[in-house]
Amino acid sequence: MTSSQVSAGELLQLIRSGRANTRAGLQRATGLSRSTVGQRLDLLNRAGWLRHTTGTSTGGRPSDRIVFDPTHASVIALDLETRHARAAVVDLAGTILAEHTGPMDISEGPEHVLDHLAGWFPDLIAAAGVPPAHVCGIGLSVPGPVDWESGRVIEPPIMPGWDRYPIRERLQKAYARQMGTGPEDEAVPVLVDNDANLMALAEHQANHRDCSAFLLLKVSTGIGAGVVIDGNLFRGVDGGAGDIGHIRLHDRPDALCMCGSPGCLAAVASGRAIARELSALGHDTTSGRDVKRLLNEGHPDAIRLAREAGRRVGEVLVTVVTLLNPGVLMIAGELSGVPFLTGVRELLYQRAMPRATANLQVVTSRLGDHAGLIGAAAMVVESLYSPARADARLDRLAR
């Protein structure tokens, strides 16, 4: 690509990444002339996407610093779990402006759940203090494998009735109905991805940007992993990457998984599996949230079973870590406390080759319950402000 072909969207990418934040820096990075850089910046300024500040002077005239303005639009982020959901209005830098959490049974099916979620939108937007026109997209995190191109869940073990359902279209219609937009209005973009993927994206961007291979393991009702390589989510060919909860354990053919197969890791070491074992011991537990409650109370049975679950997960992670050689392994989700983490570390460092773990940090989530929301918002921002998508949007705004 010649310098004259560097678009406004590509300039925006340089600005957003921090690689060039002055006119002179943009000229050096792209080879564009001063006048062409000015023309490209005019497009971005008219769209309201940039903010100009005065840089620090080193003796001469202070430079005009150009940054992406994260307040010019907002995203609705949705984090759907098996028994509850979170929704938030988030600015383009990941700051939560308003949030709502409520019970939600994912087994009630997509029509009921998506319409119910959309019912939260008017009050949520009002609480955030932004006009509805400020919302540039909706991001949805779901506990199942997602085909990225279509935005549809594919054969999800813990989402009955959701397989290949047109989530985007339904949520767009529900949003339009709640916000009173008509057919003449452009449908709000809706993006969908797996929860572990979006948590990994959020945690990597917030705290581990310098890590070229980042692995997040979410252990809640189910088990899944998100992988970020060189700053980009690795989804596999059809969204199935990271679905380690359905790796088979050779010694547990008696454990029947919700996917219908025997011996899956999720059937042995997930929050649902531990809840089942605790229930057999006489405790009132049905989900990972119940297990987390007992762990927080220091219940000995819960602590013992969580540590054992961590060891079983650690068995699988030995192979995953050897294959990916990540710099950071983050444990997240409802079981990500000391007992589970201790079990993971025991097996991982015992069985993996020292070469595979020499530069490995094993840590827990920094964003906690907000990781899914922040990741869902980041997914929308990364998509809408990618060079090609940004150029298309700028073209529409100029008409």
Short mmCIF file of C-alpha atoms in Angstrom, two decimals:
data_model
loop_
_atom_site.label_atom_id
_atom_site.label_comp_id
_atom_site.label_asym_id
_atom_site.label_seq_id
_atom_site.Cartn_x
_atom_site.Cartn_y
_atom_site.Cartn_z
CA MET A 1 0.00 0.00 0.00
CA THR A 2 1.35 3.41 -0.97
CA SER A 3 1.28 6.31 1.47
CA SER A 4 -1.46 8.05 -0.54
CA GLN A 5 -3.72 5.08 0.11
CA VAL A 6 -3.49 5.39 3.90
CA SER A 7 -7.08 6.17 4.88
CA ALA A 8 -8.62 8.19 7.68
CA GLY A 9 -9.58 4.92 9.36
CA GLU A 10 -5.95 3.80 9.35
CA LEU A 11 -4.88 7.12 10.83
CA LEU A 12 -7.47 6.57 13.54
CA GLN A 13 -5.97 3.15 14.25
CA LEU A 14 -2.55 4.76 14.76
CA ILE A 15 -4.06 7.36 17.08
CA ARG A 16 -6.09 4.84 19.10
CA SER A 17 -3.07 2.56 19.57
CA GLY A 18 -0.89 5.45 20.72
CA ARG A 19 1.66 4.82 17.96
CA ALA A 20 1.20 8.35 16.59
CA ASN A 21 -0.55 11.20 18.39
CA THR A 22 0.70 14.34 16.61
CA ARG A 23 0.46 15.53 13.01
CA ALA A 24 4.22 15.12 12.63
CA GLY A 25 4.04 11.62 14.09
CA LEU A 26 1.27 10.65 11.68
CA GLN A 27 3.31 11.99 8.76
CA ARG A 28 6.33 9.93 9.82
CA ALA A 29 4.27 6.77 10.38
CA THR A 30 2.40 6.95 7.08
CA GLY A 31 4.55 8.94 4.67
CA LEU A 32 1.58 11.21 3.96
CA SER A 33 2.10 14.89 3.27
CA ARG A 34 1.10 17.46 5.87
CA SER A 35 -1.89 18.57 3.78
CA THR A 36 -3.15 14.98 3.29
CA VAL A 37 -2.84 14.24 7.00
CA GLY A 38 -4.82 17.42 7.61
CA GLN A 39 -7.56 16.30 5.22
CA ARG A 40 -7.82 12.90 6.89
CA LEU A 41 -7.93 14.48 10.34
CA ASP A 42 -10.66 16.88 9.19
CA LEU A 43 -12.87 13.85 8.40
CA LEU A 44 -12.26 12.41 11.85
CA ASN A 45 -12.81 15.76 13.55
CA ARG A 46 -16.12 16.35 11.74
CA ALA A 47 -17.27 12.94 12.95
CA GLY A 48 -16.44 14.05 16.50
CA TRP A 49 -14.09 11.13 17.12
CA LEU A 50 -10.98 13.04 18.15
CA ARG A 51 -9.90 15.25 21.01
CA HIS A 52 -7.02 17.72 20.75
CA THR A 53 -4.89 18.58 23.75
CA THR A 54 -1.68 20.55 24.22
CA GLY A 55 1.37 18.36 24.70
CA THR A 56 4.33 19.06 26.98
CA SER A 57 6.78 21.62 25.65
CA THR A 58 10.50 20.81 25.52
CA GLY A 59 11.52 24.40 24.89
CA GLY A 60 9.79 25.11 21.60
CA ARG A 61 6.15 25.45 20.72
CA PRO A 62 3.96 22.86 22.53
CA SER A 63 2.69 20.17 20.15
CA ASP A 64 -0.99 19.54 19.52
CA ARG A 65 -1.64 16.04 20.86
CA ILE A 66 -4.41 14.10 19.09
CA VAL A 67 -6.29 11.36 20.95
CA PHE A 68 -9.40 9.29 20.42
CA ASP A 69 -12.36 10.81 22.29
CA PRO A 70 -14.01 7.98 24.25
CA THR A 71 -16.98 10.12 25.28
CA HIS A 72 -18.40 10.85 21.83
CA ALA A 73 -20.49 7.66 21.84
CA SER A 74 -21.54 4.84 24.15
CA VAL A 75 -22.03 1.08 23.97
CA ILE A 76 -24.64 -1.11 25.63
CA ALA A 77 -22.82 -4.13 27.04
CA LEU A 78 -24.64 -7.31 28.09
CA ASP A 79 -23.16 -10.22 30.04
CA LEU A 80 -25.45 -13.23 30.08
CA GLU A 81 -24.84 -16.06 32.56
CA THR A 82 -26.92 -19.17 33.19
CA ARG A 83 -28.96 -17.73 36.09
CA HIS A 84 -28.43 -13.97 35.92
CA ALA A 85 -27.42 -11.16 33.60
CA ARG A 86 -25.64 -7.82 33.75
CA ALA A 87 -26.16 -4.84 31.51
CA ALA A 88 -24.30 -1.56 31.35
CA VAL A 89 -23.84 1.59 29.33
CA VAL A 90 -20.10 1.92 28.75
CA ASP A 91 -18.07 4.68 27.11
CA LEU A 92 -15.55 3.84 24.38
CA ALA A 93 -12.67 3.60 26.88
CA GLY A 94 -14.44 0.94 28.96
CA THR A 95 -15.74 3.19 31.74
CA ILE A 96 -19.10 1.96 33.04
CA LEU A 97 -21.60 4.84 33.14
CA ALA A 98 -24.61 2.91 34.44
CA GLU A 99 -25.19 -0.73 35.35
CA HIS A 100 -28.04 -3.11 36.14
CA THR A 101 -27.95 -6.72 37.36
CA GLY A 102 -30.89 -9.06 37.62
CA PRO A 103 -31.96 -12.71 37.63
CA MET A 104 -32.24 -14.33 34.21
CA ASP A 105 -32.70 -18.00 33.42
CA ILE A 106 -30.94 -18.76 30.16
CA SER A 107 -32.95 -21.97 29.74
CA GLU A 108 -36.10 -19.90 29.11
CA GLY A 109 -34.87 -19.43 25.55
CA PRO A 110 -33.64 -16.58 23.36
CA GLU A 111 -36.95 -14.81 22.68
CA HIS A 112 -37.83 -14.39 26.34
CA VAL A 113 -34.28 -13.59 27.50
CA LEU A 114 -33.41 -11.08 24.77
CA ASP A 115 -36.74 -9.26 25.08
CA HIS A 116 -36.31 -9.13 28.86
CA LEU A 117 -32.79 -7.72 28.51
CA ALA A 118 -34.02 -5.09 26.06
CA GLY A 119 -36.60 -4.04 28.63
CA TRP A 120 -33.74 -2.76 30.78
CA PHE A 121 -32.43 -0.43 28.05
CA PRO A 122 -34.57 2.73 28.54
CA ASP A 123 -33.87 3.07 32.27
CA LEU A 124 -30.23 2.12 31.81
CA ILE A 125 -29.64 4.76 29.13
CA ALA A 126 -31.45 7.37 31.22
CA ALA A 127 -29.32 6.47 34.26
CA ALA A 128 -26.16 6.89 32.16
CA GLY A 129 -27.27 10.39 31.21
CA VAL A 130 -26.70 9.89 27.49
CA PRO A 131 -29.21 10.36 24.65
CA PRO A 132 -30.36 7.19 22.86
CA ALA A 133 -28.71 8.46 19.66
CA HIS A 134 -25.40 8.29 21.54
CA VAL A 135 -25.52 4.46 21.52
CA CYS A 136 -23.36 3.19 18.65
CA GLY A 137 -23.67 -0.54 19.25
CA ILE A 138 -24.61 -3.44 21.52
CA GLY A 139 -22.19 -6.16 22.65
CA LEU A 140 -23.45 -9.45 24.09
CA SER A 141 -21.39 -11.99 26.04
CA VAL A 142 -22.85 -15.53 26.17
CA PRO A 143 -21.74 -18.77 27.90
CA GLY A 144 -21.43 -20.83 24.73
CA PRO A 145 -19.43 -21.19 21.50
CA VAL A 146 -20.21 -18.47 18.95
CA ASP A 147 -19.65 -18.36 15.21
CA TRP A 148 -18.14 -14.88 14.94
CA GLU A 149 -19.26 -14.13 11.39
CA SER A 150 -22.94 -14.92 11.94
CA GLY A 151 -23.14 -13.97 15.62
CA ARG A 152 -24.99 -17.22 16.34
CA VAL A 153 -24.40 -19.68 19.14
CA ILE A 154 -23.42 -23.12 17.82
CA GLU A 155 -24.43 -26.26 19.74
CA PRO A 156 -24.18 -24.70 23.23
CA PRO A 157 -24.28 -27.35 26.00
CA ILE A 158 -25.77 -25.04 28.65
CA MET A 159 -28.01 -22.84 26.47
CA PRO A 160 -31.01 -24.99 25.46
CA GLY A 161 -33.01 -23.52 22.57
CA TRP A 162 -30.25 -21.10 21.47
CA ASP A 163 -28.53 -23.20 18.80
CA ARG A 164 -28.13 -21.06 15.64
CA TYR A 165 -30.82 -18.63 16.82
CA PRO A 166 -30.58 -15.19 15.07
CA ILE A 167 -29.54 -13.25 18.18
CA ARG A 168 -28.43 -10.10 16.34
CA GLU A 169 -31.69 -9.64 14.48
CA ARG A 170 -33.87 -10.31 17.53
CA LEU A 171 -31.89 -7.93 19.75
CA GLN A 172 -31.94 -5.21 17.08
CA LYS A 173 -35.73 -5.46 16.84
CA ALA A 174 -36.14 -5.51 20.62
CA TYR A 175 -33.91 -2.43 20.94
CA ALA A 176 -35.88 -0.58 18.25
CA ARG A 177 -39.15 -1.44 20.00
CA GLN A 178 -37.93 -0.26 23.40
CA MET A 179 -36.31 2.94 22.12
CA GLY A 180 -39.06 3.85 19.66
CA THR A 181 -36.95 3.86 16.51
CA GLY A 182 -38.63 3.25 13.17
CA PRO A 183 -37.81 1.42 9.95
CA GLU A 184 -36.20 4.57 8.54
CA ASP A 185 -33.58 4.48 11.32
CA GLU A 186 -30.42 2.46 10.82
CA ALA A 187 -30.40 -0.68 12.98
CA VAL A 188 -27.96 -0.51 15.88
CA PRO A 189 -25.02 -2.91 15.32
CA VAL A 190 -25.13 -6.00 17.56
CA LEU A 191 -22.06 -8.20 18.15
CA VAL A 192 -21.98 -11.49 20.02
CA ASP A 193 -19.11 -13.58 21.38
CA ASN A 194 -18.26 -16.20 23.96
CA ASP A 195 -17.89 -15.00 27.56
CA ALA A 196 -14.36 -16.33 28.12
CA ASN A 197 -13.21 -14.65 24.90
CA LEU A 198 -14.58 -11.28 25.95
CA MET A 199 -13.23 -11.56 29.48
CA ALA A 200 -9.81 -12.35 28.00
CA LEU A 201 -10.04 -9.33 25.68
CA ALA A 202 -10.96 -7.02 28.57
CA GLU A 203 -8.32 -8.30 30.99
CA HIS A 204 -5.61 -8.23 28.34
CA GLN A 205 -6.39 -4.66 27.27
CA ALA A 206 -6.69 -3.42 30.86
CA ASN A 207 -3.66 -5.02 32.47
CA HIS A 208 -1.57 -7.20 30.14
CA ARG A 209 -1.18 -5.40 26.80
CA ASP A 210 2.51 -6.28 26.68
CA CYS A 211 1.77 -10.03 26.88
CA SER A 212 1.96 -11.55 23.38
CA ALA A 213 0.29 -14.83 24.41
CA PHE A 214 -2.44 -14.49 27.05
CA LEU A 215 -4.72 -17.27 28.32
CA LEU A 216 -7.80 -16.76 30.49
CA LEU A 217 -9.64 -19.68 32.04
CA LYS A 218 -13.19 -19.05 33.23
CA VAL A 219 -14.52 -21.56 35.75
CA SER A 220 -18.13 -20.98 36.76
CA THR A 221 -21.16 -23.14 35.94
CA GLY A 222 -19.10 -24.35 32.97
CA ILE A 223 -15.44 -24.15 31.95
CA GLY A 224 -14.05 -22.23 28.98
CA ALA A 225 -10.92 -20.39 27.91
CA GLY A 226 -10.15 -17.22 25.98
CA VAL A 227 -6.87 -16.78 24.09
CA VAL A 228 -5.32 -13.47 22.99
CA ILE A 229 -2.37 -13.69 20.60
CA ASP A 230 -0.48 -10.51 19.66
CA GLY A 231 -3.38 -8.40 20.89
CA ASN A 232 -6.07 -10.26 18.92
CA LEU A 233 -8.58 -12.84 20.07
CA PHE A 234 -7.92 -16.30 18.68
CA ARG A 235 -11.34 -17.83 17.94
CA GLY A 236 -10.43 -20.78 15.72
CA VAL A 237 -12.09 -21.46 12.37
CA ASP A 238 -15.68 -21.29 13.63
CA GLY A 239 -15.53 -19.95 17.19
CA GLY A 240 -14.70 -23.21 18.93
CA ALA A 241 -11.23 -22.30 20.23
CA GLY A 242 -10.89 -22.44 24.02
CA ASP A 243 -13.75 -24.88 24.67
CA ILE A 244 -11.60 -26.95 27.02
CA GLY A 245 -14.49 -27.84 29.29
CA HIS A 246 -15.28 -30.66 26.88
CA ILE A 247 -11.87 -32.30 26.84
CA ARG A 248 -12.37 -35.88 28.05
CA LEU A 249 -10.79 -37.22 31.24
CA HIS A 250 -9.86 -40.88 30.78
CA ASP A 251 -10.67 -41.91 34.37
CA ARG A 252 -14.17 -40.42 34.75
CA PRO A 253 -16.49 -42.20 32.29
CA ASP A 254 -19.17 -42.08 35.01
CA ALA A 255 -19.46 -38.26 34.83
CA LEU A 256 -22.07 -37.37 32.22
CA CYS A 257 -21.72 -33.88 30.80
CA MET A 258 -24.59 -31.63 29.71
CA CYS A 259 -23.25 -31.95 26.16
CA GLY A 260 -24.21 -35.64 26.31
CA SER A 261 -20.67 -37.03 26.45
CA PRO A 262 -19.12 -38.87 29.41
CA GLY A 263 -16.00 -37.73 31.22
CA CYS A 264 -15.84 -34.06 30.12
CA LEU A 265 -13.74 -31.78 32.31
CA ALA A 266 -16.81 -29.58 32.92
CA ALA A 267 -18.72 -32.60 34.25
CA VAL A 268 -16.00 -33.16 36.85
CA ALA A 269 -14.50 -29.80 37.79
CA SER A 270 -16.97 -26.98 37.00
CA GLY A 271 -19.06 -25.01 39.46
CA ARG A 272 -22.07 -27.11 38.49
CA ALA A 273 -20.14 -30.33 39.18
CA ILE A 274 -18.95 -29.14 42.59
CA ALA A 275 -22.46 -27.92 43.42
CA ARG A 276 -23.77 -31.39 42.64
CA GLU A 277 -21.20 -33.00 44.95
CA LEU A 278 -21.95 -30.54 47.73
CA SER A 279 -25.66 -31.17 47.30
CA ALA A 280 -25.02 -34.90 47.76
CA LEU A 281 -23.32 -34.00 51.05
CA GLY A 282 -26.46 -32.19 52.18
CA HIS A 283 -25.69 -28.59 51.20
CA ASP A 284 -28.16 -26.36 49.36
CA THR A 285 -26.15 -25.82 46.16
CA THR A 286 -27.25 -25.85 42.51
CA SER A 287 -24.77 -23.58 40.72
CA GLY A 288 -21.33 -22.04 40.74
CA ARG A 289 -22.70 -19.00 42.58
CA ASP A 290 -23.78 -21.25 45.47
CA VAL A 291 -20.31 -22.80 45.55
CA LYS A 292 -18.74 -19.34 45.61
CA ARG A 293 -20.94 -18.41 48.57
CA LEU A 294 -19.75 -21.44 50.55
CA LEU A 295 -16.13 -20.75 49.61
CA ASN A 296 -16.49 -17.17 50.85
CA GLU A 297 -17.85 -18.56 54.11
CA GLY A 298 -14.82 -20.85 54.45
CA HIS A 299 -16.83 -24.06 54.28
CA PRO A 300 -14.40 -27.01 54.47
CA ASP A 301 -16.26 -29.26 52.01
CA ALA A 302 -16.37 -26.50 49.41
CA ILE A 303 -12.68 -25.69 49.92
CA ARG A 304 -11.67 -29.34 49.56
CA LEU A 305 -13.73 -29.92 46.43
CA ALA A 306 -12.59 -26.65 44.84
CA ARG A 307 -8.95 -27.62 45.34
CA GLU A 308 -9.59 -31.05 43.84
CA ALA A 309 -11.33 -29.41 40.89
CA GLY A 310 -8.33 -27.13 40.43
CA ARG A 311 -6.06 -30.17 40.24
CA ARG A 312 -8.26 -31.78 37.55
CA VAL A 313 -8.25 -28.57 35.54
CA GLY A 314 -4.50 -28.33 36.06
CA GLU A 315 -4.12 -31.74 34.37
CA VAL A 316 -5.66 -30.33 31.19
CA LEU A 317 -3.84 -27.01 31.45
CA VAL A 318 -0.48 -28.80 31.34
CA THR A 319 -1.19 -29.62 27.69
CA VAL A 320 -2.70 -26.20 26.91
CA VAL A 321 0.23 -24.30 28.44
CA THR A 322 2.75 -26.53 26.68
CA LEU A 323 1.01 -25.91 23.35
CA LEU A 324 0.47 -22.14 23.66
CA ASN A 325 3.41 -21.15 25.88
CA PRO A 326 1.50 -18.14 27.33
CA GLY A 327 3.13 -15.42 29.39
CA VAL A 328 0.02 -15.08 31.57
CA LEU A 329 -2.53 -17.66 32.69
CA MET A 330 -5.45 -15.92 34.37
CA ILE A 331 -8.04 -17.83 36.42
CA ALA A 332 -11.43 -16.11 36.45
CA GLY A 333 -15.03 -16.90 37.29
CA GLU A 334 -16.89 -17.94 40.40
CA LEU A 335 -14.33 -20.56 41.48
CA SER A 336 -11.24 -18.38 41.00
CA GLY A 337 -10.31 -18.27 44.67
CA VAL A 338 -7.30 -19.58 46.57
CA PRO A 339 -8.39 -23.26 46.86
CA PHE A 340 -8.99 -23.71 43.12
CA LEU A 341 -5.90 -21.69 42.18
CA THR A 342 -3.77 -23.77 44.56
CA GLY A 343 -4.96 -26.98 42.92
CA VAL A 344 -4.19 -25.65 39.43
CA ARG A 345 -0.68 -24.59 40.42
CA GLU A 346 0.06 -27.92 42.10
CA LEU A 347 -0.58 -29.96 38.97
CA LEU A 348 0.67 -27.43 36.47
CA TYR A 349 4.11 -26.93 38.00
CA GLN A 350 4.41 -30.59 38.92
CA ARG A 351 3.73 -32.02 35.45
CA ALA A 352 4.59 -29.34 32.90
CA MET A 353 8.14 -29.08 31.63
CA PRO A 354 10.06 -26.29 33.41
CA ARG A 355 10.61 -24.67 30.00
CA ALA A 356 6.82 -24.20 29.59
CA THR A 357 6.33 -22.47 32.95
CA ALA A 358 9.63 -20.60 33.39
CA ASN A 359 8.13 -17.28 32.24
CA LEU A 360 4.51 -18.00 33.12
CA GLN A 361 2.51 -15.83 35.53
CA VAL A 362 -0.51 -17.56 37.07
CA VAL A 363 -2.86 -14.84 38.29
CA THR A 364 -6.51 -14.16 39.06
CA SER A 365 -8.93 -11.71 37.44
CA ARG A 366 -8.40 -8.00 38.05
CA LEU A 367 -11.72 -6.83 36.59
CA GLY A 368 -13.85 -9.40 38.43
CA ASP A 369 -17.56 -9.39 37.64
CA HIS A 370 -17.13 -6.50 35.22
CA ALA A 371 -14.77 -8.31 32.84
CA GLY A 372 -17.58 -9.65 30.64
CA LEU A 373 -19.24 -6.24 30.34
CA ILE A 374 -16.02 -4.40 29.57
CA GLY A 375 -15.03 -7.08 27.07
CA ALA A 376 -18.41 -6.89 25.32
CA ALA A 377 -18.02 -3.12 24.96
CA ALA A 378 -14.41 -3.49 23.75
CA MET A 379 -15.58 -5.96 21.09
CA VAL A 380 -17.98 -3.33 19.69
CA VAL A 381 -15.35 -0.58 19.75
CA GLU A 382 -12.70 -2.75 18.07
CA SER A 383 -15.19 -3.62 15.32
CA LEU A 384 -16.82 -0.23 14.69
CA TYR A 385 -13.52 1.68 14.72
CA SER A 386 -11.44 -0.81 12.75
CA PRO A 387 -9.96 0.93 9.68
CA ALA A 388 -12.37 -0.54 7.10
CA ARG A 389 -15.47 -0.08 9.26
CA ALA A 390 -14.43 3.43 10.31
CA ASP A 391 -13.90 4.46 6.68
CA ALA A 392 -17.34 3.13 5.71
CA ARG A 393 -18.96 5.05 8.58
CA LEU A 394 -17.10 8.24 7.69
CA ASP A 395 -18.29 7.87 4.11
CA ARG A 396 -21.92 7.62 5.25
CA LEU A 397 -21.55 10.64 7.53
CA ALA A 398 -20.16 12.71 4.64
CA ARG A 399 -23.18 12.09 2.41
#
